[in-house]
Amino acid sequence: MRKLANSELQRLDVTTFKEAAKTPIIVVLDNVRSLNNVGSVFRTADAFLIEKIYLCGITATPPNKEIHKTALGATDSVEWQYIADTLEVVKQLKNEGVRIVSVEQAEYATMLQDFTPVKDTKYAVIFGNEVKGVAQEVVSTSDEVIEIPQYGTKHSLNVSVSAGIVLWELLMKLKKA
């Protein structure tokens, strides 16, 4: 096997990306403090044609050299908006008919592998602060909570790793729906 050169990967340019049909998923970052995590989420959102990212609370915004270091230009392709209050974003999206899903360890959470997205439904997936997770008021307002099963000794995953796992799983399930 031979590794492919970048020129062989047939990736979209920024203009074509912006015009392309998007995956019906919006990402909401609730007080994510690490700029590297923010950049990584942008890059993942670009890879999976995610519709938009909302940056909320203390979450840093582009342009920023630390975000750019991991985003590698995805801040130019993925639509994003800063809104200070995560709960305001959640209420706005709910009013637009978007289904709100927090990624958190919570009572009655649905394990990721058991979550079945509904066809022709747009989802907003909320990822939280590296220490405190998704704010309780946001979890309480969510339509559903999904949890990534873990089997080791640690209590959580890095937020950008969580985003990669959840967004990939949802993308695959939506493609089959």
mmCIF file of N, CA, C and O in Angstrom, residues 25-32 41 52-56 59 83 85-87 89-90 93 100-101 123-128 134 138 159:
data_model
loop_
_atom_site.group_PDB
_atom_site.id
_atom_site.type_symbol
_atom_site.label_atom_id
_atom_site.label_comp_id
_atom_site.label_asym_id
_atom_site.label_seq_id
_atom_site.Cartn_x
_atom_site.Cartn_y
_atom_site.Cartn_z
ATOM 1 N N ILE A 25 -26.054 18.844 11.676
ATOM 2 C CA ILE A 25 -25.549 18.896 13.051
ATOM 3 C C ILE A 25 -24.923 20.261 13.280
ATOM 4 O O ILE A 25 -24.138 20.743 12.459
ATOM 5 N N ILE A 26 -25.267 20.836 14.420
ATOM 6 C CA ILE A 26 -24.659 22.073 14.907
ATOM 7 C C ILE A 26 -23.900 21.698 16.171
ATOM 8 O O ILE A 26 -24.404 20.938 17.006
ATOM 9 N N VAL A 27 -22.705 22.233 16.330
ATOM 10 C CA VAL A 27 -21.920 21.997 17.538
ATOM 11 C C VAL A 27 -22.002 23.240 18.412
ATOM 12 O O VAL A 27 -21.889 24.362 17.919
ATOM 13 N N VAL A 28 -22.202 23.017 19.701
ATOM 14 C CA VAL A 28 -22.194 24.102 20.674
ATOM 15 C C VAL A 28 -21.097 23.800 21.690
ATOM 16 O O VAL A 28 -21.101 22.729 22.308
ATOM 17 N N LEU A 29 -20.150 24.723 21.828
ATOM 18 C CA LEU A 29 -19.085 24.570 22.823
ATOM 19 C C LEU A 29 -19.425 25.456 24.015
ATOM 20 O O LEU A 29 -19.469 26.681 23.901
ATOM 21 N N ASP A 30 -19.686 24.823 25.137
ATOM 22 C CA ASP A 30 -20.119 25.493 26.361
ATOM 23 C C ASP A 30 -18.924 25.710 27.286
ATOM 24 O O ASP A 30 -18.505 24.795 27.993
ATOM 25 N N ASN A 31 -18.353 26.909 27.238
ATOM 26 C CA ASN A 31 -17.257 27.281 28.137
ATOM 27 C C ASN A 31 -16.031 26.376 28.023
ATOM 28 O O ASN A 31 -15.448 25.973 29.025
ATOM 29 N N VAL A 32 -15.636 26.063 26.801
ATOM 30 C CA VAL A 32 -14.432 25.265 26.571
ATOM 31 C C VAL A 32 -13.240 26.204 26.685
ATOM 32 O O VAL A 32 -13.143 27.192 25.965
ATOM 33 N N VAL A 41 -11.886 20.922 17.437
ATOM 34 C CA VAL A 41 -13.307 20.762 17.120
ATOM 35 C C VAL A 41 -13.612 21.395 15.760
ATOM 36 O O VAL A 41 -14.365 20.825 14.959
ATOM 37 N N LYS A 52 -22.526 24.227 11.589
ATOM 38 C CA LYS A 52 -22.123 25.453 12.283
ATOM 39 C C LYS A 52 -21.604 25.114 13.672
ATOM 40 O O LYS A 52 -21.967 24.086 14.234
ATOM 41 N N ILE A 53 -20.778 26.003 14.199
ATOM 42 C CA ILE A 53 -20.315 25.903 15.579
ATOM 43 C C ILE A 53 -20.704 27.181 16.304
ATOM 44 O O ILE A 53 -20.460 28.286 15.804
ATOM 45 N N TYR A 54 -21.303 27.019 17.487
ATOM 46 C CA TYR A 54 -21.532 28.146 18.384
ATOM 47 C C TYR A 54 -20.481 28.081 19.485
ATOM 48 O O TYR A 54 -20.303 27.047 20.129
ATOM 49 N N LEU A 55 -19.794 29.180 19.685
ATOM 50 C CA LEU A 55 -18.784 29.307 20.731
ATOM 51 C C LEU A 55 -19.413 30.143 21.842
ATOM 52 O O LEU A 55 -19.839 31.279 21.597
ATOM 53 N N CYS A 56 -19.479 29.595 23.052
ATOM 54 C CA CYS A 56 -20.220 30.245 24.128
ATOM 55 C C CYS A 56 -19.376 30.419 25.383
ATOM 56 O O CYS A 56 -18.450 29.638 25.650
ATOM 57 N N THR A 59 -15.356 30.328 25.888
ATOM 58 C CA THR A 59 -14.756 29.711 24.703
ATOM 59 C C THR A 59 -14.164 30.804 23.809
ATOM 60 O O THR A 59 -14.849 31.748 23.435
ATOM 61 N N ILE A 83 -21.796 33.503 20.925
ATOM 62 C CA ILE A 83 -22.902 34.007 21.739
ATOM 63 C C ILE A 83 -22.527 33.693 23.184
ATOM 64 O O ILE A 83 -22.251 32.531 23.522
ATOM 65 N N ASP A 85 -24.075 33.476 26.089
ATOM 66 C CA ASP A 85 -24.906 32.636 26.946
ATOM 67 C C ASP A 85 -25.326 31.355 26.219
ATOM 68 O O ASP A 85 -26.122 31.400 25.270
ATOM 69 N N THR A 86 -24.806 30.237 26.673
ATOM 70 C CA THR A 86 -25.124 28.948 26.049
ATOM 71 C C THR A 86 -26.623 28.677 26.098
ATOM 72 O O THR A 86 -27.210 28.187 25.124
ATOM 73 N N LEU A 87 -27.251 28.984 27.216
ATOM 74 C CA LEU A 87 -28.685 28.728 27.364
ATOM 75 C C LEU A 87 -29.501 29.527 26.335
ATOM 76 O O LEU A 87 -30.492 29.028 25.803
ATOM 77 N N VAL A 89 -28.487 30.277 23.311
ATOM 78 C CA VAL A 89 -28.326 29.536 22.052
ATOM 79 C C VAL A 89 -29.261 28.335 22.035
ATOM 80 O O VAL A 89 -29.949 28.077 21.039
ATOM 81 N N VAL A 90 -29.292 27.594 23.128
ATOM 82 C CA VAL A 90 -30.131 26.396 23.212
ATOM 83 C C VAL A 90 -31.606 26.762 23.003
ATOM 84 O O VAL A 90 -32.312 26.115 22.222
ATOM 85 N N LEU A 93 -32.203 27.719 19.325
ATOM 86 C CA LEU A 93 -32.203 26.545 18.450
ATOM 87 C C LEU A 93 -33.459 25.706 18.648
ATOM 88 O O LEU A 93 -34.042 25.204 17.676
ATOM 89 N N ILE A 100 -31.940 19.254 20.777
ATOM 90 C CA ILE A 100 -30.779 19.577 21.602
ATOM 91 C C ILE A 100 -30.292 18.330 22.324
ATOM 92 O O ILE A 100 -31.054 17.679 23.056
ATOM 93 N N VAL A 101 -29.000 18.020 22.120
ATOM 94 C CA VAL A 101 -28.398 16.838 22.742
ATOM 95 C C VAL A 101 -27.123 17.268 23.455
ATOM 96 O O VAL A 101 -26.187 17.752 22.830
ATOM 97 N N TYR A 123 -29.792 18.390 14.592
ATOM 98 C CA TYR A 123 -29.345 18.241 15.977
ATOM 99 C C TYR A 123 -28.326 19.312 16.338
ATOM 100 O O TYR A 123 -27.479 19.670 15.516
ATOM 101 N N ALA A 124 -28.403 19.781 17.569
ATOM 102 C CA ALA A 124 -27.350 20.605 18.159
ATOM 103 C C ALA A 124 -26.717 19.746 19.249
ATOM 104 O O ALA A 124 -27.409 19.263 20.156
ATOM 105 N N VAL A 125 -25.430 19.518 19.135
ATOM 106 C CA VAL A 125 -24.712 18.672 20.087
ATOM 107 C C VAL A 125 -23.833 19.576 20.938
ATOM 108 O O VAL A 125 -23.004 20.326 20.411
ATOM 109 N N ILE A 126 -24.015 19.496 22.249
ATOM 110 C CA ILE A 126 -23.334 20.400 23.173
ATOM 111 C C ILE A 126 -22.218 19.665 23.894
ATOM 112 O O ILE A 126 -22.430 18.612 24.497
ATOM 113 N N PHE A 127 -21.029 20.257 23.819
ATOM 114 C CA PHE A 127 -19.852 19.751 24.517
ATOM 115 C C PHE A 127 -19.436 20.790 25.543
ATOM 116 O O PHE A 127 -19.452 21.985 25.260
ATOM 117 N N GLY A 128 -19.035 20.332 26.739
ATOM 118 C CA GLY A 128 -18.799 21.258 27.831
ATOM 119 C C GLY A 128 -17.367 21.467 28.236
ATOM 120 O O GLY A 128 -16.431 20.909 27.660
ATOM 121 N N VAL A 134 -20.827 20.101 30.681
ATOM 122 C CA VAL A 134 -21.914 20.953 30.217
ATOM 123 C C VAL A 134 -22.647 21.486 31.447
ATOM 124 O O VAL A 134 -22.951 20.723 32.374
ATOM 125 N N VAL A 138 -28.055 23.824 31.148
ATOM 126 C CA VAL A 138 -28.092 23.434 29.740
ATOM 127 C C VAL A 138 -28.509 21.971 29.616
ATOM 128 O O VAL A 138 -29.348 21.620 28.779
ATOM 129 N N VAL A 159 -12.310 16.902 25.605
ATOM 130 C CA VAL A 159 -13.491 17.393 24.902
ATOM 131 C C VAL A 159 -13.352 17.276 23.384
ATOM 132 O O VAL A 159 -14.328 16.944 22.686
#
